[in-house]
């Protein structure tokens, strides 16, 4: 996979072994636990059939470009039972990631939901808030027929609701052009390889970087400013993934002890990313010893990833620093730093994860390698 853009299956056909090795190394590097079965390096053996356990459970299928980005928004909805990535809409059987586009398929998600807890209309509302409904040539950085967005209806009632929802979106005036998403009858859905399932949970750093670099999140924030970033994990998920100190600092605006944290005295070359979202924040090239016992930087690595807010706690006026995508409390910025900025970004180690320069490429951050060996 490229830095941000997912290569098309046609481009990847002659590189299957390398791709498999790359994914294997990526998962090992991220410390992700996964199970290898007979579908990891191949496609499904037959169309995936929904496991409906009662009469209230129904199926919805949506295509919205990269299927990684379509799982998380639906999985977090109350009443959604399962969400899985796969291929649908084509003419071939047993499609794989290498050949699904050649068979006329698109990347899609199939949702099993409890109609007693959530309506199909609510799923449609969520769908529209994940995509650019005026673009049928792909979605964001992913171009081509395999990334075409679409709604695949299961019955006449879903078709009518989808058409009505599309008309309501057109009447809202949110977009300069009318929605052009096709509404099509459902065809066999083929479950994708296991390494695609729940990718946002298996590899949160790579997923966050991909979403940000693809342009999807920036577009959605512009159209739906009140919408929480779809890539943000639930509080329950964060409590499981983070240590108690990391959770206290990042979600409760806590402060870790000085001189007793991971990075205050770290002199390795590399970059520091948000422990929650994975967005790049600071670089070792801007790090200095402030004598405070916390990691200190003269400036952020990616200024647009930093949000500054007034902080009037502790009976004083300070400027809090948070990450934009993860909404993570990082620390504070002060005007007593060294040249060239005169600023001191005093950051909690517990809010950061350090990526050594040797590991940047395998985490999708290779464009930052140019920082090292040359002065900024």
mmCIF file of C-alpha atoms in Angstrom, residues 24-356:
data_model
loop_
_atom_site.group_PDB
_atom_site.id
_atom_site.type_symbol
_atom_site.label_atom_id
_atom_site.label_comp_id
_atom_site.label_asym_id
_atom_site.label_seq_id
_atom_site.Cartn_x
_atom_site.Cartn_y
_atom_site.Cartn_z
ATOM 1 C CA UNK A 24 2.800 -9.479 7.565
ATOM 2 C CA UNK A 25 5.638 -7.158 8.597
ATOM 3 C CA UNK A 26 3.250 -4.258 9.132
ATOM 4 C CA UNK A 27 1.137 -6.239 11.568
ATOM 5 C CA UNK A 28 4.163 -7.552 13.446
ATOM 6 C CA UNK A 29 5.610 -4.039 13.710
ATOM 7 C CA UNK A 30 2.341 -2.673 15.058
ATOM 8 C CA UNK A 31 2.181 -5.377 17.714
ATOM 9 C CA UNK A 32 -1.182 -6.514 16.413
ATOM 10 C CA UNK A 33 -2.532 -9.923 17.365
ATOM 11 C CA UNK A 34 -4.223 -11.661 14.459
ATOM 12 C CA UNK A 35 -5.310 -15.079 13.339
ATOM 13 C CA UNK A 36 -4.149 -16.519 10.036
ATOM 14 C CA UNK A 37 -6.634 -18.792 8.320
ATOM 15 C CA UNK A 38 -7.180 -20.003 4.791
ATOM 16 C CA UNK A 39 -8.599 -16.651 3.684
ATOM 17 C CA UNK A 40 -5.750 -14.345 4.702
ATOM 18 C CA UNK A 41 -3.800 -14.697 1.483
ATOM 19 C CA UNK A 42 -6.707 -15.499 -0.796
ATOM 20 C CA UNK A 43 -10.317 -14.636 -1.442
ATOM 21 C CA UNK A 44 -13.485 -16.086 0.054
ATOM 22 C CA UNK A 45 -14.499 -19.480 -1.188
ATOM 23 C CA UNK A 46 -18.136 -18.492 -1.643
ATOM 24 C CA UNK A 47 -20.468 -15.532 -1.165
ATOM 25 C CA UNK A 48 -20.740 -14.619 2.485
ATOM 26 C CA UNK A 49 -24.210 -15.300 3.896
ATOM 27 C CA UNK A 50 -25.473 -13.134 6.753
ATOM 28 C CA UNK A 51 -25.979 -14.929 10.033
ATOM 29 C CA UNK A 52 -29.424 -13.613 10.940
ATOM 30 C CA UNK A 53 -30.458 -14.951 14.318
ATOM 31 C CA UNK A 54 -33.970 -13.490 14.553
ATOM 32 C CA UNK A 55 -36.666 -11.763 12.518
ATOM 33 C CA UNK A 56 -35.535 -8.283 13.603
ATOM 34 C CA UNK A 57 -32.120 -8.634 11.988
ATOM 35 C CA UNK A 58 -31.741 -7.224 8.493
ATOM 36 C CA UNK A 59 -28.927 -6.543 6.037
ATOM 37 C CA UNK A 60 -27.720 -3.296 4.477
ATOM 38 C CA UNK A 61 -24.896 -2.976 1.918
ATOM 39 C CA UNK A 62 -23.080 0.260 1.138
ATOM 40 C CA UNK A 63 -20.053 1.089 -1.007
ATOM 41 C CA UNK A 64 -18.159 4.229 -0.072
ATOM 42 C CA UNK A 65 -14.673 3.931 -1.493
ATOM 43 C CA UNK A 66 -12.052 2.325 0.737
ATOM 44 C CA UNK A 67 -13.902 -0.238 2.847
ATOM 45 C CA UNK A 68 -11.504 0.295 5.754
ATOM 46 C CA UNK A 69 -13.080 3.716 6.222
ATOM 47 C CA UNK A 70 -16.646 2.434 6.076
ATOM 48 C CA UNK A 71 -16.504 -0.146 8.870
ATOM 49 C CA UNK A 72 -15.883 2.030 11.922
ATOM 50 C CA UNK A 73 -18.759 4.546 11.527
ATOM 51 C CA UNK A 74 -21.363 1.775 11.384
ATOM 52 C CA UNK A 75 -19.749 -0.515 13.962
ATOM 53 C CA UNK A 76 -20.172 2.196 16.599
ATOM 54 C CA UNK A 77 -23.937 2.520 16.090
ATOM 55 C CA UNK A 78 -26.251 1.000 18.664
ATOM 56 C CA UNK A 79 -28.285 -1.738 17.023
ATOM 57 C CA UNK A 80 -25.614 -2.737 14.518
ATOM 58 C CA UNK A 81 -24.739 -6.401 15.041
ATOM 59 C CA UNK A 82 -21.846 -6.913 12.607
ATOM 60 C CA UNK A 83 -19.996 -5.003 9.888
ATOM 61 C CA UNK A 84 -17.727 -6.747 7.402
ATOM 62 C CA UNK A 85 -15.726 -5.609 4.383
ATOM 63 C CA UNK A 86 -16.079 -7.284 1.028
ATOM 64 C CA UNK A 87 -16.701 -7.107 -2.702
ATOM 65 C CA UNK A 88 -20.007 -6.887 -4.538
ATOM 66 C CA UNK A 89 -21.709 -5.635 -7.688
ATOM 67 C CA UNK A 90 -19.598 -7.585 -10.199
ATOM 68 C CA UNK A 91 -20.026 -10.562 -12.475
ATOM 69 C CA UNK A 92 -17.266 -12.880 -11.264
ATOM 70 C CA UNK A 93 -17.281 -15.305 -8.355
ATOM 71 C CA UNK A 94 -14.729 -15.584 -5.562
ATOM 72 C CA UNK A 95 -13.129 -12.158 -6.117
ATOM 73 C CA UNK A 96 -9.928 -11.282 -4.268
ATOM 74 C CA UNK A 97 -8.183 -7.994 -3.533
ATOM 75 C CA UNK A 98 -6.028 -8.590 -6.613
ATOM 76 C CA UNK A 99 -8.850 -9.112 -9.121
ATOM 77 C CA UNK A 100 -12.151 -7.770 -7.772
ATOM 78 C CA UNK A 101 -12.048 -4.630 -9.915
ATOM 79 C CA UNK A 102 -11.424 -6.628 -13.092
ATOM 80 C CA UNK A 103 -14.604 -8.567 -12.298
ATOM 81 C CA UNK A 104 -16.676 -5.399 -11.986
ATOM 82 C CA UNK A 105 -16.891 -5.466 -8.185
ATOM 83 C CA UNK A 106 -16.583 -2.546 -5.775
ATOM 84 C CA UNK A 107 -15.306 -2.410 -2.217
ATOM 85 C CA UNK A 108 -18.299 -2.405 0.132
ATOM 86 C CA UNK A 109 -19.462 -3.152 3.654
ATOM 87 C CA UNK A 110 -22.307 -5.436 4.646
ATOM 88 C CA UNK A 111 -24.098 -4.516 7.836
ATOM 89 C CA UNK A 112 -26.306 -6.788 9.900
ATOM 90 C CA UNK A 113 -28.518 -4.640 12.084
ATOM 91 C CA UNK A 114 -31.379 -5.041 14.563
ATOM 92 C CA UNK A 115 -34.321 -3.199 13.023
ATOM 93 C CA UNK A 116 -35.894 -2.973 16.467
ATOM 94 C CA UNK A 117 -33.018 -0.779 17.646
ATOM 95 C CA UNK A 118 -31.929 1.123 14.544
ATOM 96 C CA UNK A 119 -33.704 1.979 11.310
ATOM 97 C CA UNK A 120 -32.512 1.690 7.743
ATOM 98 C CA UNK A 121 -32.975 5.452 7.452
ATOM 99 C CA UNK A 122 -30.483 5.973 10.283
ATOM 100 C CA UNK A 123 -27.977 3.809 8.412
ATOM 101 C CA UNK A 124 -28.554 5.871 5.270
ATOM 102 C CA UNK A 125 -27.934 9.079 7.232
ATOM 103 C CA UNK A 126 -24.651 7.641 8.476
ATOM 104 C CA UNK A 127 -23.690 6.540 4.978
ATOM 105 C CA UNK A 128 -24.105 10.011 3.476
ATOM 106 C CA UNK A 129 -21.863 11.456 6.187
ATOM 107 C CA UNK A 130 -18.920 9.244 5.167
ATOM 108 C CA UNK A 131 -18.618 10.047 1.465
ATOM 109 C CA UNK A 132 -18.637 12.655 -1.284
ATOM 110 C CA UNK A 133 -22.011 11.798 -2.879
ATOM 111 C CA UNK A 134 -21.260 13.858 -5.990
ATOM 112 C CA UNK A 135 -18.210 11.786 -7.004
ATOM 113 C CA UNK A 136 -18.864 8.526 -8.848
ATOM 114 C CA UNK A 137 -15.322 8.119 -10.167
ATOM 115 C CA UNK A 138 -14.030 6.880 -6.824
ATOM 116 C CA UNK A 139 -13.721 8.446 -3.397
ATOM 117 C CA UNK A 140 -11.098 10.985 -2.397
ATOM 118 C CA UNK A 141 -7.579 9.726 -3.199
ATOM 119 C CA UNK A 142 -8.822 6.289 -4.348
ATOM 120 C CA UNK A 143 -9.852 6.461 -7.997
ATOM 121 C CA UNK A 144 -11.356 3.886 -10.334
ATOM 122 C CA UNK A 145 -14.462 1.760 -10.669
ATOM 123 C CA UNK A 146 -13.548 -0.408 -7.674
ATOM 124 C CA UNK A 147 -14.018 2.592 -5.369
ATOM 125 C CA UNK A 148 -17.328 3.769 -6.828
ATOM 126 C CA UNK A 149 -19.836 4.577 -4.063
ATOM 127 C CA UNK A 150 -23.274 2.957 -4.249
ATOM 128 C CA UNK A 151 -26.264 1.785 -2.242
ATOM 129 C CA UNK A 152 -27.276 -1.848 -2.765
ATOM 130 C CA UNK A 153 -30.876 -2.395 -1.683
ATOM 131 C CA UNK A 154 -32.222 -5.725 -0.429
ATOM 132 C CA UNK A 155 -35.897 -5.152 -1.186
ATOM 133 C CA UNK A 156 -38.370 -2.577 -2.494
ATOM 134 C CA UNK A 157 -38.728 -0.890 0.875
ATOM 135 C CA UNK A 158 -34.974 -0.225 1.067
ATOM 136 C CA UNK A 159 -34.985 1.078 -2.502
ATOM 137 C CA UNK A 160 -37.777 3.556 -1.744
ATOM 138 C CA UNK A 161 -36.087 4.736 1.448
ATOM 139 C CA UNK A 162 -32.742 5.126 -0.339
ATOM 140 C CA UNK A 163 -34.302 7.195 -3.140
ATOM 141 C CA UNK A 164 -36.132 9.374 -0.637
ATOM 142 C CA UNK A 165 -32.982 9.887 1.425
ATOM 143 C CA UNK A 166 -31.017 10.813 -1.689
ATOM 144 C CA UNK A 167 -33.657 13.357 -2.685
ATOM 145 C CA UNK A 168 -33.611 14.878 0.805
ATOM 146 C CA UNK A 169 -29.833 15.251 0.627
ATOM 147 C CA UNK A 170 -30.132 16.965 -2.769
ATOM 148 C CA UNK A 171 -32.713 19.387 -1.349
ATOM 149 C CA UNK A 172 -30.466 20.247 1.628
ATOM 150 C CA UNK A 173 -28.130 22.333 -0.543
ATOM 151 C CA UNK A 174 -25.043 20.998 1.250
ATOM 152 C CA UNK A 175 -23.310 20.190 -2.019
ATOM 153 C CA UNK A 176 -22.735 22.330 -5.101
ATOM 154 C CA UNK A 177 -23.789 19.427 -7.318
ATOM 155 C CA UNK A 178 -26.651 16.963 -6.763
ATOM 156 C CA UNK A 179 -25.879 13.511 -5.301
ATOM 157 C CA UNK A 180 -25.078 11.072 -8.092
ATOM 158 C CA UNK A 181 -24.719 7.840 -6.111
ATOM 159 C CA UNK A 182 -26.371 4.887 -7.895
ATOM 160 C CA UNK A 183 -29.000 2.866 -6.046
ATOM 161 C CA UNK A 184 -28.738 -0.719 -7.231
ATOM 162 C CA UNK A 185 -30.256 -4.119 -6.444
ATOM 163 C CA UNK A 186 -28.043 -6.206 -4.174
ATOM 164 C CA UNK A 187 -25.879 -8.885 -5.752
ATOM 165 C CA UNK A 188 -23.813 -11.602 -4.029
ATOM 166 C CA UNK A 189 -21.499 -10.174 -1.401
ATOM 167 C CA UNK A 190 -18.073 -11.780 -1.023
ATOM 168 C CA UNK A 191 -16.300 -11.318 2.295
ATOM 169 C CA UNK A 192 -12.839 -9.800 1.868
ATOM 170 C CA UNK A 193 -9.600 -11.288 3.176
ATOM 171 C CA UNK A 194 -9.205 -11.373 6.943
ATOM 172 C CA UNK A 195 -6.495 -8.735 7.046
ATOM 173 C CA UNK A 196 -9.071 -6.217 5.796
ATOM 174 C CA UNK A 197 -11.638 -6.998 8.491
ATOM 175 C CA UNK A 198 -11.638 -4.432 11.303
ATOM 176 C CA UNK A 199 -8.491 -2.805 9.944
ATOM 177 C CA UNK A 200 -9.220 0.379 11.918
ATOM 178 C CA UNK A 201 -8.851 -1.654 15.126
ATOM 179 C CA UNK A 202 -6.022 -3.922 14.031
ATOM 180 C CA UNK A 203 -3.756 -1.107 12.897
ATOM 181 C CA UNK A 204 -5.013 2.259 14.234
ATOM 182 C CA UNK A 205 -1.862 4.221 13.342
ATOM 183 C CA UNK A 206 -1.776 3.190 9.686
ATOM 184 C CA UNK A 207 -5.551 3.626 9.445
ATOM 185 C CA UNK A 208 -5.447 7.144 10.933
ATOM 186 C CA UNK A 209 -2.632 8.186 8.597
ATOM 187 C CA UNK A 210 -4.478 6.748 5.604
ATOM 188 C CA UNK A 211 -7.739 8.557 6.442
ATOM 189 C CA UNK A 212 -5.984 11.848 7.013
ATOM 190 C CA UNK A 213 -3.821 11.631 3.905
ATOM 191 C CA UNK A 214 -6.695 10.518 1.681
ATOM 192 C CA UNK A 215 -8.543 13.801 2.204
ATOM 193 C CA UNK A 216 -11.664 12.075 3.497
ATOM 194 C CA UNK A 217 -11.640 13.530 7.015
ATOM 195 C CA UNK A 218 -10.858 17.076 5.857
ATOM 196 C CA UNK A 219 -13.785 16.912 3.413
ATOM 197 C CA UNK A 220 -16.205 15.522 5.999
ATOM 198 C CA UNK A 221 -15.233 18.118 8.616
ATOM 199 C CA UNK A 222 -15.933 20.853 6.088
ATOM 200 C CA UNK A 223 -19.375 19.516 5.133
ATOM 201 C CA UNK A 224 -20.413 18.185 8.553
ATOM 202 C CA UNK A 225 -18.547 20.392 11.095
ATOM 203 C CA UNK A 226 -20.405 18.912 14.061
ATOM 204 C CA UNK A 227 -19.523 15.360 13.130
ATOM 205 C CA UNK A 228 -17.057 13.511 15.342
ATOM 206 C CA UNK A 229 -14.201 12.042 13.324
ATOM 207 C CA UNK A 230 -15.281 8.613 12.165
ATOM 208 C CA UNK A 231 -11.852 7.228 12.922
ATOM 209 C CA UNK A 232 -12.044 8.112 16.594
ATOM 210 C CA UNK A 233 -12.289 5.089 18.851
ATOM 211 C CA UNK A 234 -15.001 4.713 21.447
ATOM 212 C CA UNK A 235 -14.176 5.480 25.056
ATOM 213 C CA UNK A 236 -14.503 1.802 25.933
ATOM 214 C CA UNK A 237 -12.024 0.825 23.196
ATOM 215 C CA UNK A 238 -9.561 3.454 24.347
ATOM 216 C CA UNK A 239 -9.717 2.255 27.955
ATOM 217 C CA UNK A 240 -8.730 -1.201 26.734
ATOM 218 C CA UNK A 241 -5.892 -0.021 24.496
ATOM 219 C CA UNK A 242 -4.316 2.694 26.642
ATOM 220 C CA UNK A 243 -2.579 2.372 29.989
ATOM 221 C CA UNK A 244 -4.326 4.055 32.946
ATOM 222 C CA UNK A 245 -1.826 6.934 32.799
ATOM 223 C CA UNK A 246 -2.215 7.369 29.043
ATOM 224 C CA UNK A 247 -5.994 7.443 29.416
ATOM 225 C CA UNK A 248 -5.815 9.944 32.319
ATOM 226 C CA UNK A 249 -3.559 12.287 30.374
ATOM 227 C CA UNK A 250 -5.198 12.100 26.952
ATOM 228 C CA UNK A 251 -8.882 11.961 27.921
ATOM 229 C CA UNK A 252 -8.931 13.618 31.365
ATOM 230 C CA UNK A 253 -6.344 16.367 30.755
ATOM 231 C CA UNK A 254 -3.968 14.843 33.286
ATOM 232 C CA UNK A 255 -0.251 15.512 33.735
ATOM 233 C CA UNK A 256 2.412 12.861 34.146
ATOM 234 C CA UNK A 257 5.337 13.170 36.611
ATOM 235 C CA UNK A 258 8.392 15.124 35.360
ATOM 236 C CA UNK A 259 11.662 13.229 34.863
ATOM 237 C CA UNK A 260 9.702 9.967 35.192
ATOM 238 C CA UNK A 261 8.197 9.461 31.746
ATOM 239 C CA UNK A 262 9.134 7.757 28.504
ATOM 240 C CA UNK A 263 10.516 10.528 26.317
ATOM 241 C CA UNK A 264 11.802 13.438 28.421
ATOM 242 C CA UNK A 265 15.375 12.266 27.891
ATOM 243 C CA UNK A 266 14.953 10.498 24.541
ATOM 244 C CA UNK A 267 17.688 11.483 22.071
ATOM 245 C CA UNK A 268 16.824 9.142 19.190
ATOM 246 C CA UNK A 269 15.989 10.536 15.761
ATOM 247 C CA UNK A 270 12.390 10.089 14.708
ATOM 248 C CA UNK A 271 8.944 11.592 15.045
ATOM 249 C CA UNK A 272 6.312 11.605 17.754
ATOM 250 C CA UNK A 273 2.716 10.705 16.891
ATOM 251 C CA UNK A 274 -0.539 10.944 18.825
ATOM 252 C CA UNK A 275 -0.962 7.804 20.958
ATOM 253 C CA UNK A 276 -4.712 7.901 20.213
ATOM 254 C CA UNK A 277 -5.059 8.784 16.524
ATOM 255 C CA UNK A 278 -1.548 8.258 15.160
ATOM 256 C CA UNK A 279 -1.387 11.698 13.553
ATOM 257 C CA UNK A 280 2.188 13.092 13.292
ATOM 258 C CA UNK A 281 2.810 15.827 15.872
ATOM 259 C CA UNK A 282 6.474 16.559 16.656
ATOM 260 C CA UNK A 283 9.971 15.679 15.402
ATOM 261 C CA UNK A 284 13.228 14.995 17.204
ATOM 262 C CA UNK A 285 14.783 17.738 15.047
ATOM 263 C CA UNK A 286 12.746 20.279 17.039
ATOM 264 C CA UNK A 287 13.220 18.665 20.460
ATOM 265 C CA UNK A 288 15.347 20.349 23.126
ATOM 266 C CA UNK A 289 16.211 19.933 26.804
ATOM 267 C CA UNK A 290 14.057 22.454 28.657
ATOM 268 C CA UNK A 291 15.105 21.233 32.092
ATOM 269 C CA UNK A 292 11.462 20.682 33.028
ATOM 270 C CA UNK A 293 11.459 16.880 32.864
ATOM 271 C CA UNK A 294 8.923 16.700 30.019
ATOM 272 C CA UNK A 295 9.514 16.365 26.265
ATOM 273 C CA UNK A 296 9.808 19.887 24.847
ATOM 274 C CA UNK A 297 9.715 21.066 21.231
ATOM 275 C CA UNK A 298 10.174 24.432 19.539
ATOM 276 C CA UNK A 299 7.374 23.814 17.052
ATOM 277 C CA UNK A 300 4.957 21.160 15.810
ATOM 278 C CA UNK A 301 5.892 18.919 12.911
ATOM 279 C CA UNK A 302 2.491 19.335 11.225
ATOM 280 C CA UNK A 303 0.944 22.610 12.470
ATOM 281 C CA UNK A 304 -2.526 21.751 11.174
ATOM 282 C CA UNK A 305 -2.589 18.722 13.481
ATOM 283 C CA UNK A 306 -2.325 20.973 16.546
ATOM 284 C CA UNK A 307 -5.191 22.846 18.213
ATOM 285 C CA UNK A 308 -4.513 25.498 20.854
ATOM 286 C CA UNK A 309 -7.077 26.413 23.504
ATOM 287 C CA UNK A 310 -7.149 28.850 26.405
ATOM 288 C CA UNK A 311 -6.673 27.084 29.757
ATOM 289 C CA UNK A 312 -7.694 28.993 32.879
ATOM 290 C CA UNK A 313 -7.272 26.178 35.386
ATOM 291 C CA UNK A 314 -4.752 26.362 38.246
ATOM 292 C CA UNK A 315 -5.612 30.071 38.711
ATOM 293 C CA UNK A 316 -3.468 31.101 35.750
ATOM 294 C CA UNK A 317 -3.707 31.685 32.012
ATOM 295 C CA UNK A 318 -2.088 29.013 29.892
ATOM 296 C CA UNK A 319 -2.474 27.721 26.336
ATOM 297 C CA UNK A 320 -3.435 24.071 26.106
ATOM 298 C CA UNK A 321 -2.262 21.989 23.147
ATOM 299 C CA UNK A 322 -4.493 19.238 21.714
ATOM 300 C CA UNK A 323 -4.356 17.072 18.615
ATOM 301 C CA UNK A 324 -6.905 17.851 15.935
ATOM 302 C CA UNK A 325 -7.950 14.380 14.819
ATOM 303 C CA UNK A 326 -7.700 12.546 18.128
ATOM 304 C CA UNK A 327 -8.809 15.490 20.300
ATOM 305 C CA UNK A 328 -6.021 14.348 22.612
ATOM 306 C CA UNK A 329 -4.758 16.506 25.465
ATOM 307 C CA UNK A 330 -1.035 16.807 24.772
ATOM 308 C CA UNK A 331 0.223 19.510 27.141
ATOM 309 C CA UNK A 332 0.788 23.279 26.929
ATOM 310 C CA UNK A 333 2.767 25.787 24.878
ATOM 311 C CA UNK A 334 4.773 28.596 26.476
ATOM 312 C CA UNK A 335 6.634 31.622 25.110
ATOM 313 C CA UNK A 336 9.929 30.911 26.913
ATOM 314 C CA UNK A 337 11.510 28.600 24.369
ATOM 315 C CA UNK A 338 14.756 28.942 22.398
ATOM 316 C CA UNK A 339 15.203 30.283 18.850
ATOM 317 C CA UNK A 340 14.069 30.168 16.169
ATOM 318 C CA UNK A 341 10.470 30.222 17.420
ATOM 319 C CA UNK A 342 10.840 31.270 21.045
ATOM 320 C CA UNK A 343 8.194 28.682 21.894
ATOM 321 C CA UNK A 344 8.241 25.679 24.215
ATOM 322 C CA UNK A 345 5.696 22.966 23.506
ATOM 323 C CA UNK A 346 5.728 21.097 26.823
ATOM 324 C CA UNK A 347 4.172 17.700 26.052
ATOM 325 C CA UNK A 348 3.257 14.619 28.081
ATOM 326 C CA UNK A 349 5.083 11.465 27.000
ATOM 327 C CA UNK A 350 1.884 9.542 27.792
ATOM 328 C CA UNK A 351 0.138 11.333 24.911
ATOM 329 C CA UNK A 352 2.821 10.329 22.416
ATOM 330 C CA UNK A 353 4.262 7.337 20.627
ATOM 331 C CA UNK A 354 7.768 7.571 19.232
ATOM 332 C CA UNK A 355 8.558 6.235 15.752
ATOM 333 C CA UNK A 356 12.326 5.907 15.089
#
